[in-house]
PDB file of C-alpha atoms in Angstrom:
ATOM      1  CA  UNK I   5     176.968   4.346 142.747  1.00 46.00           C
ATOM      2  CA  UNK I   6     177.309   7.224 145.222  1.00 44.00           C
ATOM      3  CA  UNK I   7     174.263   8.239 147.192  1.00 49.00           C
ATOM      4  CA  UNK I   8     172.560  11.283 145.687  1.00 49.00           C
ATOM      5  CA  UNK I   9     174.097  10.823 142.152  1.00 50.00           C
ATOM      6  CA  UNK I  10     171.035   9.080 140.742  1.00 54.00           C
ATOM      7  CA  UNK I  11     168.922  11.126 138.502  1.00 54.00           C
ATOM      8  CA  UNK I  12     165.227  11.183 139.251  1.00 55.00           C
ATOM      9  CA  UNK I  13     162.844   9.946 136.714  1.00 59.00           C
ATOM     10  CA  UNK I  14     160.908  12.710 135.212  1.00 58.00           C
ATOM     11  CA  UNK I  15     157.282  12.874 136.490  1.00 59.00           C
ATOM     12  CA  UNK I  16     154.603  12.499 133.800  1.00 62.00           C
ATOM     13  CA  UNK I  17     155.052  13.592 130.235  1.00 64.00           C
ATOM     14  CA  UNK I  18     154.569  11.760 126.936  1.00 65.00           C
ATOM     15  CA  UNK I  19     156.506   8.815 125.941  1.00 70.00           C
ATOM     16  CA  UNK I  20     155.839   5.753 123.719  1.00 77.00           C
ATOM     17  CA  UNK I  21     153.541   3.193 125.275  1.00 77.00           C
ATOM     18  CA  UNK I  22     151.947   5.485 127.842  1.00 77.00           C
ATOM     19  CA  UNK I  23     148.343   5.539 128.046  1.00 76.00           C
ATOM     20  CA  UNK I  24     146.564   8.859 127.441  1.00 77.00           C
ATOM     21  CA  UNK I  25     145.558  11.041 130.424  1.00 75.00           C
ATOM     22  CA  UNK I  26     142.168  10.324 131.975  1.00 77.00           C
ATOM     23  CA  UNK I  27     139.581  13.110 131.338  1.00 75.00           C
ATOM     24  CA  UNK I  28     138.794  13.858 135.029  1.00 74.00           C
ATOM     25  CA  UNK I  29     136.270  16.639 134.127  1.00 74.00           C
ATOM     26  CA  UNK I  30     138.155  19.195 136.335  1.00 78.00           C
ATOM     27  CA  UNK I  31     135.857  22.044 135.440  1.00 80.00           C
ATOM     28  CA  UNK I  32     132.653  20.044 136.322  1.00 84.00           C
ATOM     29  CA  UNK I  33     134.020  18.926 139.533  1.00 87.00           C
ATOM     30  CA  UNK I  34     135.241  22.454 140.400  1.00 87.00           C
ATOM     31  CA  UNK I  35     131.564  23.766 139.709  1.00 92.00           C
ATOM     32  CA  UNK I  36     130.264  20.967 142.059  1.00 91.00           C
ATOM     33  CA  UNK I  37     132.700  21.730 144.810  1.00 91.00           C
ATOM     34  CA  UNK I  38     131.921  25.463 144.533  1.00 93.00           C
ATOM     35  CA  UNK I  39     128.098  24.782 144.633  1.00 94.00           C
ATOM     36  CA  UNK I  40     128.474  22.478 147.570  1.00 93.00           C
ATOM     37  CA  UNK I  41     130.372  24.756 149.817  1.00 94.00           C
ATOM     38  CA  UNK I  42     131.661  28.167 148.407  1.00 95.00           C
ATOM     39  CA  UNK I  43     128.755  30.083 146.772  1.00 94.00           C
ATOM     40  CA  UNK I  44     126.307  32.453 148.497  1.00 94.00           C
ATOM     41  CA  UNK I  45     123.700  29.712 149.122  1.00 95.00           C
ATOM     42  CA  UNK I  46     125.662  26.461 149.259  1.00 95.00           C
ATOM     43  CA  UNK I  47     124.099  23.002 149.298  1.00 96.00           C
ATOM     44  CA  UNK I  48     125.914  22.192 152.580  1.00 95.00           C
ATOM     45  CA  UNK I  49     125.695  24.809 155.489  1.00 95.00           C
ATOM     46  CA  UNK I  50     128.451  25.926 157.867  1.00 95.00           C
ATOM     47  CA  UNK I  51     127.929  22.955 160.170  1.00 96.00           C
ATOM     48  CA  UNK I  52     128.450  20.578 157.307  1.00 95.00           C
ATOM     49  CA  UNK I  53     131.500  22.583 156.281  1.00 94.00           C
ATOM     50  CA  UNK I  54     133.052  22.429 159.757  1.00 94.00           C
ATOM     51  CA  UNK I  55     132.411  18.740 160.057  1.00 92.00           C
ATOM     52  CA  UNK I  56     133.875  17.854 156.674  1.00 90.00           C
ATOM     53  CA  UNK I  57     136.793  20.244 156.540  1.00 91.00           C
ATOM     54  CA  UNK I  58     137.595  20.054 160.240  1.00 91.00           C
ATOM     55  CA  UNK I  59     137.588  23.940 160.396  1.00 93.00           C
ATOM     56  CA  UNK I  60     135.290  26.920 159.881  1.00 95.00           C
ATOM     57  CA  UNK I  61     134.986  28.440 156.516  1.00 95.00           C
ATOM     58  CA  UNK I  62     136.667  31.632 157.535  1.00 96.00           C
ATOM     59  CA  UNK I  63     139.863  29.774 158.455  1.00 95.00           C
ATOM     60  CA  UNK I  64     139.719  27.802 155.117  1.00 96.00           C
ATOM     61  CA  UNK I  65     139.503  31.117 153.329  1.00 97.00           C
ATOM     62  CA  UNK I  66     142.476  32.590 155.352  1.00 96.00           C
ATOM     63  CA  UNK I  67     144.598  29.481 154.496  1.00 96.00           C
ATOM     64  CA  UNK I  68     143.598  29.605 150.856  1.00 97.00           C
ATOM     65  CA  UNK I  69     144.394  33.182 150.356  1.00 97.00           C
ATOM     66  CA  UNK I  70     147.769  33.001 152.126  1.00 97.00           C
ATOM     67  CA  UNK I  71     148.902  29.895 150.257  1.00 97.00           C
ATOM     68  CA  UNK I  72     147.790  31.313 146.874  1.00 97.00           C
ATOM     69  CA  UNK I  73     149.677  34.599 147.554  1.00 97.00           C
ATOM     70  CA  UNK I  74     152.672  32.666 148.636  1.00 97.00           C
ATOM     71  CA  UNK I  75     152.845  29.952 145.875  1.00 97.00           C
ATOM     72  CA  UNK I  76     151.801  30.404 142.317  1.00 95.00           C
ATOM     73  CA  UNK I  77     151.258  26.611 141.965  1.00 94.00           C
ATOM     74  CA  UNK I  78     148.014  26.964 143.766  1.00 95.00           C
ATOM     75  CA  UNK I  79     146.596  29.439 141.303  1.00 93.00           C
ATOM     76  CA  UNK I  80     144.458  27.983 138.543  1.00 87.00           C
ATOM     77  CA  UNK I  81     146.263  27.894 135.332  1.00 85.00           C
ATOM     78  CA  UNK I  82     146.257  26.423 131.939  1.00 84.00           C
ATOM     79  CA  UNK I  83     148.695  23.626 130.702  1.00 74.00           C
ATOM     80  CA  UNK I  84     150.461  23.488 127.423  1.00 76.00           C
ATOM     81  CA  UNK I  85     147.541  21.850 125.666  1.00 77.00           C
ATOM     82  CA  UNK I  86     145.169  24.665 126.753  1.00 83.00           C
ATOM     83  CA  UNK I  87     143.545  22.482 129.382  1.00 80.00           C
ATOM     84  CA  UNK I  88     142.512  24.268 132.642  1.00 84.00           C
ATOM     85  CA  UNK I  89     144.318  22.962 135.717  1.00 86.00           C
ATOM     86  CA  UNK I  90     142.677  22.027 139.010  1.00 89.00           C
ATOM     87  CA  UNK I  91     141.257  25.188 140.715  1.00 90.00           C
ATOM     88  CA  UNK I  92     142.605  26.745 143.898  1.00 94.00           C
ATOM     89  CA  UNK I  93     139.669  25.479 145.824  1.00 95.00           C
ATOM     90  CA  UNK I  94     140.182  21.892 144.516  1.00 93.00           C
ATOM     91  CA  UNK I  95     143.902  21.929 145.312  1.00 94.00           C
ATOM     92  CA  UNK I  96     143.348  23.232 148.909  1.00 95.00           C
ATOM     93  CA  UNK I  97     140.451  20.870 149.419  1.00 93.00           C
ATOM     94  CA  UNK I  98     142.497  17.891 148.260  1.00 90.00           C
ATOM     95  CA  UNK I  99     145.436  18.608 150.641  1.00 92.00           C
ATOM     96  CA  UNK I 100     143.071  19.233 153.639  1.00 92.00           C
ATOM     97  CA  UNK I 101     140.897  16.238 153.061  1.00 89.00           C
ATOM     98  CA  UNK I 102     143.957  13.957 152.499  1.00 89.00           C
ATOM     99  CA  UNK I 103     145.333  15.058 155.976  1.00 88.00           C
ATOM    100  CA  UNK I 104     142.042  15.464 157.828  1.00 86.00           C
ATOM    101  CA  UNK I 105     140.725  11.970 156.979  1.00 84.00           C
ATOM    102  CA  UNK I 106     143.875   9.961 156.477  1.00 81.00           C
ATOM    103  CA  UNK I 107     142.408   8.683 153.348  1.00 74.00           C
ATOM    104  CA  UNK I 108     143.862   7.299 150.130  1.00 78.00           C
ATOM    105  CA  UNK I 109     144.715   9.037 146.920  1.00 79.00           C
ATOM    106  CA  UNK I 110     141.967   6.771 145.229  1.00 76.00           C
ATOM    107  CA  UNK I 111     139.298   8.313 147.455  1.00 78.00           C
ATOM    108  CA  UNK I 112     140.344  11.728 146.334  1.00 77.00           C
ATOM    109  CA  UNK I 113     140.317  10.511 142.734  1.00 74.00           C
ATOM    110  CA  UNK I 114     136.614   9.431 143.206  1.00 74.00           C
ATOM    111  CA  UNK I 115     135.500  12.524 145.091  1.00 74.00           C
ATOM    112  CA  UNK I 116     137.679  15.356 143.701  1.00 80.00           C
ATOM    113  CA  UNK I 117     139.193  13.729 140.476  1.00 80.00           C
ATOM    114  CA  UNK I 118     142.883  13.990 141.508  1.00 84.00           C
ATOM    115  CA  UNK I 119     145.173  11.241 140.360  1.00 81.00           C
ATOM    116  CA  UNK I 120     147.629   9.669 142.772  1.00 85.00           C
ATOM    117  CA  UNK I 121     150.757  11.633 141.672  1.00 85.00           C
ATOM    118  CA  UNK I 122     148.880  14.954 141.730  1.00 86.00           C
ATOM    119  CA  UNK I 123     147.567  14.245 145.261  1.00 88.00           C
ATOM    120  CA  UNK I 124     151.243  13.627 146.362  1.00 89.00           C
ATOM    121  CA  UNK I 125     152.362  16.774 144.738  1.00 92.00           C
ATOM    122  CA  UNK I 126     149.596  18.944 145.996  1.00 93.00           C
ATOM    123  CA  UNK I 127     149.931  17.631 149.631  1.00 93.00           C
ATOM    124  CA  UNK I 128     153.697  18.087 149.579  1.00 95.00           C
ATOM    125  CA  UNK I 129     153.526  21.615 148.287  1.00 96.00           C
ATOM    126  CA  UNK I 130     150.647  22.490 150.642  1.00 96.00           C
ATOM    127  CA  UNK I 131     152.526  21.311 153.763  1.00 95.00           C
ATOM    128  CA  UNK I 132     155.791  23.021 152.797  1.00 96.00           C
ATOM    129  CA  UNK I 133     153.861  26.341 152.180  1.00 97.00           C
ATOM    130  CA  UNK I 134     151.861  26.004 155.449  1.00 95.00           C
ATOM    131  CA  UNK I 135     155.184  25.449 157.411  1.00 94.00           C
ATOM    132  CA  UNK I 136     156.766  28.494 155.686  1.00 95.00           C
ATOM    133  CA  UNK I 137     153.806  30.727 156.153  1.00 96.00           C
ATOM    134  CA  UNK I 138     152.414  29.711 159.660  1.00 93.00           C
ATOM    135  CA  UNK I 139     155.461  27.850 161.157  1.00 91.00           C
ATOM    136  CA  UNK I 140     156.982  30.904 162.810  1.00 89.00           C
ATOM    137  CA  UNK I 141     153.772  31.760 164.624  1.00 87.00           C
ATOM    138  CA  UNK I 142     152.269  28.357 165.318  1.00 85.00           C
ATOM    139  CA  UNK I 143     155.071  25.724 165.098  1.00 83.00           C
ATOM    140  CA  UNK I 144     157.373  27.308 167.801  1.00 80.00           C
ATOM    141  CA  UNK I 145     158.317  26.122 171.234  1.00 82.00           C
ATOM    142  CA  UNK I 146     155.881  27.088 173.948  1.00 80.00           C
ATOM    143  CA  UNK I 147     156.762  30.325 175.795  1.00 84.00           C
ATOM    144  CA  UNK I 148     156.191  30.835 179.456  1.00 89.00           C
ATOM    145  CA  UNK I 149     152.619  31.900 179.131  1.00 91.00           C
ATOM    146  CA  UNK I 150     151.850  28.905 176.881  1.00 86.00           C
ATOM    147  CA  UNK I 151     153.385  26.626 179.538  1.00 86.00           C
ATOM    148  CA  UNK I 152     151.170  28.139 182.257  1.00 89.00           C
ATOM    149  CA  UNK I 153     148.079  27.578 180.119  1.00 88.00           C
ATOM    150  CA  UNK I 154     149.040  23.959 179.348  1.00 84.00           C
ATOM    151  CA  UNK I 155     149.803  23.181 182.983  1.00 86.00           C
ATOM    152  CA  UNK I 156     146.512  24.801 184.107  1.00 89.00           C
ATOM    153  CA  UNK I 157     144.591  22.612 181.559  1.00 86.00           C
ATOM    154  CA  UNK I 158     146.377  19.495 182.810  1.00 84.00           C
ATOM    155  CA  UNK I 159     145.733  20.398 186.411  1.00 87.00           C
ATOM    156  CA  UNK I 160     141.937  20.810 185.623  1.00 88.00           C
ATOM    157  CA  UNK I 161     142.094  17.110 184.412  1.00 84.00           C
ATOM    158  CA  UNK I 162     143.852  16.029 187.501  1.00 84.00           C
ATOM    159  CA  UNK I 163     147.291  15.685 185.973  1.00 81.00           C
ATOM    160  CA  UNK I 164     149.165  18.046 188.482  1.00 80.00           C
ATOM    161  CA  UNK I 165     152.763  18.840 187.402  1.00 73.00           C
ATOM    162  CA  UNK I 166     152.411  16.880 184.182  1.00 73.00           C
ATOM    163  CA  UNK I 167     154.318  18.272 181.171  1.00 68.00           C
ATOM    164  CA  UNK I 168     154.360  16.210 177.880  1.00 62.00           C
ATOM    165  CA  UNK I 169     153.095  12.758 177.197  1.00 57.00           C
ATOM    166  CA  UNK I 170     154.460   9.328 176.431  1.00 50.00           C
ATOM    167  CA  UNK I 171     153.626   7.802 173.103  1.00 47.00           C
ATOM    168  CA  UNK I 172     153.418   4.188 174.157  1.00 43.00           C
ATOM    169  CA  UNK I 173     153.168   3.001 170.497  1.00 45.00           C
ATOM    170  CA  UNK I 174     156.805   3.739 170.108  1.00 46.00           C
ATOM    171  CA  UNK I 175     157.946   1.746 173.108  1.00 46.00           C
ATOM    172  CA  UNK I 176     160.002  -1.292 172.507  1.00 48.00           C
ATOM    173  CA  UNK I 177     157.821  -3.653 174.385  1.00 46.00           C
ATOM    174  CA  UNK I 178     160.206  -6.536 174.492  1.00 48.00           C
ATOM    175  CA  UNK I 179     162.360  -4.509 176.808  1.00 49.00           C
ATOM    176  CA  UNK I 180     159.451  -3.739 179.163  1.00 48.00           C
ATOM    177  CA  UNK I 181     159.107  -6.364 181.878  1.00 52.00           C
ATOM    178  CA  UNK I 182     155.786  -8.221 181.459  1.00 51.00           C
ATOM    179  CA  UNK I 183     155.220  -6.624 178.068  1.00 48.00           C
ATOM    180  CA  UNK I 184     154.386  -8.557 174.813  1.00 48.00           C
ATOM    181  CA  UNK I 185     157.490  -9.965 172.914  1.00 46.00           C
TER     182      UNK I 185
END
């Protein structure tokens, strides 16, 4: 068979022998998340938010608003059975926590009630949207002023004239004299 001619298996859906969806209590976990971080007097303060989300609340809100405006997937909706989908805050929190902590989908299922396939979908869409939205500004090659700032920072550390780094984890050690292998 030629590459690219295979049809992808449809994700999800009903079919004979499939077990019923788990009731993940999306609404309850949305309310808990909101009470923890996103109401006027949250349980966890701004220091807790910064530590757990790896960013300030204002940046989270900016990202959330930009992504929701760009991609309707991140808006809270209702499925064909009338069940409310995960909220915008839940989806953005899922993507950020997955990337910030490098955790597994199982951890997000326990804490936010997202299934493995939903985690994958949310993270994929989130990353693509972030690249589209913020890539032109933040994911660009450094300009002359950026280079001056980078070099000045390196010089303060004693790395005069240094530009770039070597990721030694990608070296083929067997070809390095005296290296393992």
